[in-house]
Each structure stands twice: as structure tokens, then as C-alpha cells.
Coordinates of N, CA and C in Angstrom, one line a residue:
M221 N 13.9 -0.4 0.8 CA 13.9 0.2 2.1 C 13.6 1.7 2.1
M222 N 13.0 2.1 3.1 CA 12.8 3.6 3.2 C 14.1 4.2 3.6
E223 N 14.2 5.5 3.3 CA 15.4 6.3 3.5 C 15.9 6.3 4.9
D224 N 14.9 6.5 5.9 CA 15.3 6.4 7.3 C 14.1 5.8 8.1
L225 N 14.4 5.5 9.3 CA 13.4 4.8 10.2 C 12.3 5.7 10.6
A226 N 12.5 7.0 10.7 CA 11.4 7.9 11.0 C 10.3 7.8 10.0
L227 N 10.6 7.6 8.8 CA 9.6 7.4 7.7 C 8.8 6.1 8.0
N228 N 9.5 5.1 8.4 CA 8.8 3.8 8.7 C 7.8 4.1 9.9
I229 N 8.3 4.8 10.9 CA 7.4 5.1 12.0 C 6.2 5.9 11.6
M230 N 6.4 6.9 10.7 CA 5.3 7.7 10.2 C 4.3 6.8 9.5
D231 N 4.8 5.9 8.7 CA 3.9 5.0 8.0 C 3.1 4.1 8.9
V232 N 3.7 3.6 9.9 CA 3.0 2.7 10.9 C 2.0 3.5 11.7
V233 N 2.3 4.7 12.1 CA 1.4 5.6 12.8 C 0.2 6.0 11.9
Q234 N 0.5 6.2 10.6 CA -0.6 6.5 9.7 C -1.6 5.3 9.6
N235 N -1.1 4.1 9.7 CA -1.9 2.9 9.7 C -2.8 2.9 11.0
S236 N -2.1 3.2 12.1 CA -2.9 3.3 13.4 C -4.0 4.3 13.3
L237 N -3.7 5.5 12.7 CA -4.7 6.5 12.6 C -5.9 6.0 11.7
A238 N -5.5 5.3 10.6 CA -6.6 4.8 9.7 C -7.4 3.7 10.4
A239 N -6.8 3.1 11.4 CA -7.6 2.0 12.2 C -8.4 2.7 13.3
G240 N -8.4 4.0 13.4 CA -9.3 4.7 14.3 C -8.7 4.8 15.7
A241 N -7.3 4.7 15.8 CA -6.7 4.8 17.2 C -6.9 6.2 17.8
S242 N -7.2 6.2 19.1 CA -7.3 7.5 19.8 C -6.1 7.7 20.7
R243 N -5.3 6.6 20.8 CA -4.1 6.6 21.7 C -3.0 5.8 20.9
I244 N -1.8 6.5 20.7 CA -0.7 5.9 20.0 C 0.5 6.1 20.8
E245 N 1.3 5.0 21.0 CA 2.5 5.1 21.8 C 3.7 4.7 20.8
V246 N 4.7 5.5 20.8 CA 5.9 5.2 20.0 C 7.1 5.2 21.0
E247 N 7.8 4.1 21.0 CA 8.9 4.0 21.9 C 10.1 3.5 21.1
I248 N 11.2 4.2 21.3 CA 12.5 4.0 20.7 C 13.5 3.7 21.8
E249 N 14.3 2.6 21.7 CA 15.3 2.3 22.6 C 16.6 2.0 21.9
E250 N 17.6 2.8 22.3 CA 19.0 2.6 21.7 C 19.8 2.0 22.9
D251 N 20.4 0.8 22.7 CA 21.2 0.2 23.7 C 22.5 -0.3 23.1
P252 N 23.5 0.6 23.2 CA 24.8 0.2 22.7 C 25.5 -1.0 23.3
V253 N 25.2 -1.2 24.6 CA 25.8 -2.4 25.3 C 25.2 -3.7 24.7
K254 N 23.9 -3.7 24.5 CA 23.3 -4.9 23.9 C 23.4 -4.9 22.4
D255 N 23.8 -3.7 21.8 CA 23.9 -3.5 20.4 C 22.5 -3.6 19.7
L256 N 21.5 -3.0 20.3 CA 20.1 -3.1 19.9 C 19.5 -1.7 19.7
L257 N 18.7 -1.6 18.6 CA 17.8 -0.5 18.4 C 16.4 -1.1 18.3
V258 N 15.5 -0.7 19.2 CA 14.2 -1.3 19.3 C 13.2 -0.1 19.0
I259 N 12.3 -0.4 18.1 CA 11.2 0.6 17.7 C 9.9 -0.2 18.0
E260 N 9.1 0.4 18.8 CA 7.8 -0.2 19.1 C 6.7 0.8 19.0
V261 N 5.6 0.4 18.3 CA 4.4 1.3 18.2 C 3.2 0.5 18.6
R262 N 2.5 1.1 19.6 CA 1.2 0.5 20.1 C 0.1 1.4 19.9
D263 N -1.1 0.8 19.6 CA -2.3 1.7 19.4 C -3.5 1.0 20.0
N264 N -4.6 1.7 20.1 CA -5.8 1.2 20.6 C -6.8 1.2 19.4
G265 N -6.4 1.1 18.2 CA -7.2 1.1 17.0 C -8.1 -0.2 17.0
E266 N -8.7 -0.4 15.8 CA -9.7 -1.5 15.7 C -9.0 -2.9 15.7
G267 N -7.7 -2.9 15.6 CA -7.0 -4.2 15.6 C -7.2 -5.1 14.4
M268 N -6.5 -6.2 14.3 CA -6.6 -7.1 13.2 C -6.7 -8.5 13.6
S269 N -7.3 -9.3 12.7 CA -7.4 -10.7 13.0 C -6.0 -11.3 12.7
S270 N -5.7 -12.5 13.0 CA -4.4 -13.2 12.8 C -4.2 -13.3 11.3
E271 N -5.3 -13.5 10.5 CA -5.1 -13.5 9.0 C -4.7 -12.1 8.5
E272 N -5.3 -11.1 9.0 CA -5.0 -9.7 8.6 C -3.5 -9.4 9.0
V273 N -3.1 -9.8 10.1 CA -1.7 -9.6 10.5 C -0.7 -10.2 9.5
E274 N -1.0 -11.4 9.1 CA -0.2 -12.1 8.1 C -0.2 -11.3 6.7
Q275 N -1.4 -10.9 6.3 CA -1.6 -10.2 5.0 C -0.9 -8.9 5.0
C276 N -0.9 -8.2 6.1 CA -0.3 -6.8 6.1 C 1.2 -6.9 5.9
Q277 N 1.8 -8.0 6.1 CA 3.2 -8.2 5.9 C 3.6 -8.6 4.5
D278 N 2.6 -8.8 3.7 CA 2.7 -9.1 2.3 C 2.7 -7.8 1.4
P279 N 3.8 -7.6 0.6 CA 3.8 -6.3 -0.1 C 2.7 -6.2 -1.2
F280 N 2.0 -7.3 -1.5 CA 1.0 -7.3 -2.5 C -0.4 -7.2 -1.9
Y281 N -0.5 -6.9 -0.7 CA -1.7 -6.7 0.0 C -1.9 -5.3 0.5
T282 N -3.0 -4.7 0.3 CA -3.3 -3.4 0.9 C -4.8 -3.2 1.1
T283 N -5.1 -2.4 2.0 CA -6.6 -2.1 2.2 C -6.9 -0.8 1.5
K284 N -5.9 -0.1 0.9 CA -6.2 1.2 0.2 C -6.6 0.9 -1.2
R285 N -7.7 1.4 -1.6 CA -8.3 1.2 -2.9 C -7.4 1.9 -4.0
E286 N -6.8 3.0 -3.7 CA -6.2 3.8 -4.8 C -4.8 3.2 -5.1
I287 N -4.3 2.3 -4.4 CA -3.0 1.6 -4.7 C -3.1 0.1 -4.7
K288 N -2.2 -0.5 -5.4 CA -2.3 -2.0 -5.5 C -1.4 -2.7 -4.6
V289 N -0.4 -2.0 -4.0 CA 0.5 -2.7 -3.1 C 0.6 -1.9 -1.8
G290 N 1.0 -2.6 -0.7 CA 1.2 -2.0 0.6 C 2.7 -2.3 1.0
L291 N 3.6 -1.4 0.8 CA 5.0 -1.6 1.0 C 5.5 -1.2 2.4
G292 N 4.8 -0.4 3.1 CA 5.3 0.2 4.4 C 5.7 -0.9 5.4
I293 N 4.8 -1.7 5.8 CA 5.2 -2.7 6.8 C 6.1 -3.8 6.2
P294 N 5.9 -4.3 5.0 CA 6.9 -5.3 4.5 C 8.3 -4.7 4.4
L295 N 8.5 -3.4 4.0 CA 9.8 -2.8 4.0 C 10.4 -2.7 5.3
F296 N 9.6 -2.3 6.3 CA 10.1 -2.1 7.7 C 10.6 -3.5 8.2
K297 N 9.8 -4.5 8.0 CA 10.1 -5.9 8.4 C 11.4 -6.3 7.7
E298 N 11.5 -6.1 6.4 CA 12.7 -6.5 5.7 C 14.0 -5.8 6.3
A299 N 13.8 -4.5 6.6 CA 15.0 -3.7 7.1 C 15.4 -4.3 8.4
A300 N 14.5 -4.6 9.3 CA 14.9 -5.1 10.6 C 15.6 -6.5 10.5
E301 N 15.0 -7.3 9.7 CA 15.5 -8.7 9.5 C 16.9 -8.7 8.8
H302 N 17.0 -7.7 7.9 CA 18.3 -7.6 7.1 C 19.4 -7.1 8.1
C303 N 19.1 -6.4 9.1 CA 20.1 -5.9 10.1 C 20.2 -6.8 11.3
D304 N 20.1 -8.1 11.1 CA 20.2 -9.1 12.2 C 19.2 -8.9 13.3
G305 N 18.0 -8.4 13.0 CA 17.0 -8.1 14.0 C 15.8 -9.0 13.8
S306 N 14.7 -8.5 14.3 CA 13.4 -9.2 14.2 C 12.3 -8.3 14.0
F307 N 11.1 -8.8 13.7 CA 9.9 -8.0 13.5 C 8.7 -8.8 13.9
V308 N 7.9 -8.2 14.7 CA 6.7 -8.8 15.3 C 5.5 -7.9 15.2
I309 N 4.4 -8.4 14.8 CA 3.1 -7.6 14.9 C 2.2 -8.5 15.7
E310 N 1.6 -7.9 16.8 CA 0.6 -8.6 17.6 C -0.7 -7.7 17.5
S311 N -1.8 -8.3 17.3 CA -3.0 -7.5 17.2 C -4.2 -8.3 17.7
E312 N -5.2 -7.6 18.2 CA -6.5 -8.2 18.6 C -7.6 -7.3 18.1
K313 N -8.6 -7.9 17.5 CA -9.8 -7.2 17.0 C -10.4 -6.4 18.2
G314 N -10.7 -5.2 18.0 CA -11.4 -4.4 19.1 C -10.5 -3.9 20.2
V315 N -9.2 -4.3 20.2 CA -8.3 -3.9 21.2 C -7.1 -3.0 20.7
G316 N -6.5 -3.4 19.6 CA -5.4 -2.6 19.1 C -4.3 -3.5 18.6
T317 N -3.2 -2.8 18.2 CA -2.1 -3.4 17.6 C -0.8 -3.0 18.2
R318 N 0.2 -3.9 18.3 CA 1.6 -3.6 18.7 C 2.5 -4.1 17.7
L319 N 3.4 -3.3 17.2 CA 4.4 -3.6 16.3 C 5.8 -3.4 16.9
R320 N 6.7 -4.3 16.8 CA 8.0 -4.2 17.4 C 9.1 -4.6 16.3
A321 N 10.0 -3.7 16.0 CA 11.1 -3.9 15.1 C 12.4 -3.8 15.9
V322 N 13.2 -4.8 15.8 CA 14.5 -4.8 16.5 C 15.6 -4.9 15.4
F323 N 16.6 -4.0 15.6 CA 17.8 -3.9 14.7 C 19.0 -4.1 15.5
R324 N 20.1 -4.7 14.9 CA 21.4 -4.6 15.5 C 21.9 -3.2 15.3
L325 N 22.1 -2.5 16.3 CA 22.4 -1.1 16.3 C 23.6 -0.8 15.4
S326 N 24.7 -1.6 15.5 CA 25.9 -1.3 14.8 C 25.9 -1.9 13.4
H327 N 24.8 -2.5 12.9 CA 24.8 -3.1 11.6 C 25.1 -2.0 10.5
I328 N 26.0 -2.3 9.6 CA 26.4 -1.4 8.6 C 25.3 -0.9 7.7
D329 N 24.3 -1.8 7.5 CA 23.1 -1.4 6.7 C 21.9 -0.9 7.4
R330 N 22.0 -0.7 8.7 CA 20.9 -0.2 9.4 C 20.6 1.3 9.0
P331 N 19.4 1.5 8.6 CA 19.0 2.9 8.2 C 19.1 3.8 9.4
P332 N 19.5 5.1 9.1 CA 19.5 6.0 10.2 C 18.1 6.3 10.8
L333 N 18.1 6.8 12.0 CA 16.8 7.2 12.6 C 16.1 8.3 11.8
G334 N 16.9 9.2 11.3 CA 16.3 10.4 10.5 C 15.8 11.4 11.4
D335 N 14.9 12.2 11.0 CA 14.4 13.4 11.7 C 13.3 12.9 12.6
L336 N 13.7 12.2 13.7 CA 12.7 11.6 14.6 C 11.9 12.7 15.3
E337 N 12.6 13.7 15.8 CA 11.8 14.8 16.5 C 10.8 15.4 15.6
G338 N 11.2 15.8 14.3 CA 10.3 16.4 13.4 C 9.1 15.5 13.0
T339 N 9.4 14.3 12.8 CA 8.4 13.3 12.5 C 7.3 13.2 13.6
I340 N 7.8 13.0 14.8 CA 6.9 12.8 15.9 C 6.1 14.1 16.2
L341 N 6.8 15.2 16.2 CA 6.1 16.5 16.4 C 5.0 16.7 15.3
S342 N 5.4 16.4 14.1 CA 4.4 16.6 13.0 C 3.2 15.7 13.2
L343 N 3.4 14.4 13.6 CA 2.3 13.5 13.8 C 1.4 14.0 14.9
M344 N 2.0 14.6 16.0 CA 1.2 15.1 17.1 C 0.4 16.3 16.8
V345 N 1.0 17.2 16.1 CA 0.2 18.5 15.8 C -0.8 18.4 14.7
T346 N -0.6 17.4 13.8 CA -1.5 17.3 12.7 C -2.7 16.3 13.1
N347 N -2.6 15.7 14.2 CA -3.6 14.8 14.7 C -4.0 15.2 16.2
P348 N -4.5 16.4 16.4 CA -4.7 16.8 17.8 C -5.7 16.1 18.5
H349 N -6.6 15.3 17.8 CA -7.7 14.6 18.5 C -7.1 13.2 19.0
V350 N -5.9 12.9 18.7 CA -5.3 11.6 19.1 C -4.3 11.9 20.3
D351 N -4.3 11.1 21.3 CA -3.3 11.2 22.3 C -2.0 10.4 22.0
F352 N -0.9 11.1 22.0 CA 0.4 10.4 21.6 C 1.3 10.4 22.9
L353 N 1.9 9.3 23.0 CA 3.0 9.1 24.0 C 4.2 8.7 23.2
F354 N 5.3 9.6 23.3 CA 6.6 9.3 22.7 C 7.6 9.1 23.8
R355 N 8.3 8.0 23.7 CA 9.3 7.7 24.7 C 10.6 7.3 24.0
Y356 N 11.7 7.9 24.4 CA 13.0 7.6 23.8 C 13.9 7.2 25.0
K357 N 14.4 6.0 24.9 CA 15.3 5.4 25.9 C 16.7 5.3 25.4
G358 N 17.7 5.8 26.2 CA 19.1 5.6 25.9 C 19.7 5.3 27.3
S359 N 20.6 6.2 27.7 CA 21.1 6.1 29.0 C 20.1 6.6 30.0
G360 N 19.2 7.4 29.6 CA 18.1 7.9 30.4 C 16.8 7.7 29.6
V361 N 15.8 8.4 30.0 CA 14.5 8.3 29.3 C 13.9 9.7 29.0
F362 N 13.5 10.0 27.8 CA 12.8 11.2 27.5 C 11.4 10.8 27.1
E363 N 10.4 11.5 27.7 CA 9.0 11.1 27.4 C 8.2 12.4 27.1
L364 N 7.3 12.3 26.2 CA 6.4 13.4 25.8 C 5.0 12.8 25.6
D365 N 4.1 13.3 26.5 CA 2.7 12.8 26.4 C 1.8 14.0 26.1
T366 N 1.1 13.9 25.0 CA 0.3 15.0 24.5 C -0.9 15.3 25.5
R367 N -1.3 14.3 26.3 CA -2.3 14.5 27.3 C -1.8 15.5 28.3
E368 N -0.6 15.4 28.7 CA 0.0 16.3 29.7 C 0.2 17.7 29.1
V369 N 0.6 17.7 27.8 CA 0.8 19.0 27.2 C -0.5 19.7 27.1
K370 N -1.6 19.0 26.6 CA -2.9 19.6 26.5 C -3.4 20.2 27.8
E371 N -3.1 19.5 28.9 CA -3.5 20.0 30.2 C -2.7 21.3 30.6
M372 N -1.4 21.3 30.3 CA -0.6 22.5 30.5 C -1.0 23.7 29.8
V373 N -1.4 23.5 28.5 CA -1.6 24.7 27.7 C -3.1 25.1 27.7
E374 N -3.9 24.3 28.3 CA -5.4 24.5 28.5 C -6.1 24.9 27.2
D375 N -6.4 26.2 27.0 CA -7.2 26.6 25.9 C -6.4 26.7 24.5
L376 N -5.1 26.6 24.6 CA -4.3 26.8 23.4 C -4.3 25.4 22.6
H377 N -4.3 25.5 21.3 CA -4.2 24.3 20.5 C -2.7 23.9 20.3
L378 N -2.5 22.7 20.0 CA -1.1 22.2 19.9 C -0.4 22.9 18.7
T379 N -1.1 23.5 17.8 CA -0.5 24.2 16.6 C -0.3 25.7 16.9
H380 N -0.7 26.2 18.1 CA -0.4 27.6 18.5 C 1.1 27.8 18.4
P381 N 1.5 28.9 17.8 CA 3.0 29.1 17.7 C 3.8 29.0 19.0
E382 N 3.2 29.4 20.1 CA 4.0 29.3 21.4 C 4.1 27.9 21.8
V383 N 3.0 27.1 21.6 CA 3.0 25.7 22.0 C 3.9 24.9 21.1
L384 N 3.9 25.2 19.8 CA 4.8 24.5 18.9 C 6.3 24.8 19.2
K385 N 6.6 26.1 19.6 CA 7.9 26.4 19.9 C 8.4 25.7 21.2
F386 N 7.5 25.6 22.2 CA 7.8 24.9 23.4 C 8.0 23.4 23.1
L387 N 7.1 22.8 22.3 CA 7.3 21.3 22.0 C 8.6 21.1 21.3
R388 N 8.9 21.9 20.3 CA 10.1 21.7 19.5 C 11.3 21.8 20.4
E389 N 11.4 22.8 21.2 CA 12.5 23.0 22.1 C 12.6 21.9 23.2
Y390 N 11.5 21.5 23.7 CA 11.4 20.5 24.7 C 11.9 19.1 24.1
M391 N 11.4 18.8 22.9 CA 11.9 17.6 22.3 C 13.4 17.6 22.0
T392 N 13.8 18.7 21.4 CA 15.2 18.8 21.0 C 16.1 18.7 22.2
E393 N 15.8 19.4 23.2 CA 16.7 19.3 24.4 C 16.6 18.0 25.1
G394 N 15.4 17.4 25.2 CA 15.2 16.1 25.9 C 15.9 15.0 25.1
M395 N 15.8 15.0 23.8 CA 16.4 14.0 23.0 C 18.0 14.1 23.0
K396 N 18.4 15.4 23.0 CA 19.9 15.7 23.1 C 20.5 15.1 24.4
E397 N 19.7 15.4 25.5 CA 20.2 14.9 26.8 C 20.3 13.4 26.8
V398 N 19.3 12.7 26.3 CA 19.4 11.2 26.3 C 20.4 10.7 25.4
R399 N 20.6 11.3 24.2 CA 21.6 10.9 23.2 C 23.0 11.2 23.7
R400 N 23.2 12.3 24.4 CA 24.5 12.7 24.8 C 25.3 11.6 25.5
A401 N 24.6 10.8 26.3 CA 25.3 9.8 27.1 C 25.4 8.4 26.4
I402 N 24.8 8.3 25.2 CA 24.9 7.1 24.5 C 26.3 6.9 23.8

């Protein structure tokens, strides 16, 4: 298993980027009442056939030439299922892919979320040509859409120090607010 779930999210988003996605949505939902943690990633990349969906869940399959195994998705799936959850990938060629991992929130072996804010922010600023939507649901909802940020900052790049400072503070405060009530 990966050390924390933010690393799994980063791996899945890297797959979306490799598939040519121009729009990636990451949604996290923590629901203590239902005892669920749900992580969903959707993209508009090239998509996969049903055969490729099955293959990508096999640790001995990879599309990367420099390595012989592809452990990211199989480890994510194993982590979810090990924590009384489920794992689903839906994909359609030419349309995109949707991955959904569900964990029992209180499961003793559930990996921590990790540095979710840092991971999402890093993905956003290192891939400025991609539109990201990050949504975190708890007792409320925090949402950050890079399309809106790009409109707000106009000529400034997402990596501009002032924009980075704004994004970091906005995410930290927004996530803190939603987590406070959980």
C-alpha cells in the first residue's frame, strides 16, 4: 500500500495526464455518519476499453516501457477493499475515465489522507494547461476550480508567488472549515 491516500490520488491523476486529459476532477467525501470515505477522480482523457480497464487493475500490467509492473491502481484497489470498501473504474474510449474508491472511514487499517492540500496544489500548478476541479465534502463543501482562478488572476500564471500564496491560503482555510465540523 502507499503511505497515504494523497499519493494514490497523485498516481491516478498522473495516469489521467498521460491519457491526455484537459479536465480532471478530484472529489473527496468524508461522511462519519455513514462511516465512509469516498475518493473519486474523473477525467476527459482518451479513455480505455473494457479490456484495458481490467488490465490496469493487474499489478503485472503497465503501459510504461521503462517499468515492468504498474502498482498504482492495484494498490489503491487493494487498500479500499481491505478497508471494507469498494473500487470501481468506468471508462469509455474517446470520452474519459471515472475511478471511485470507497473506504470504511473508521477502519483501523485505512491509510491517512496525507497532505491532500499540498498534493492537489502541486498537481494544479505543475499542469497549468489542465483544468482541475477539486471538491472536498464533509459537513459542508469546499471547491476549487482552476478555471475560475485563471479568470480571477487574468495575466498572472498559477505559479506566480502571489497566486500561489492565495491558492495555498484559500485551500488551507477552506479545508479547515469543512473538516472542523466533521
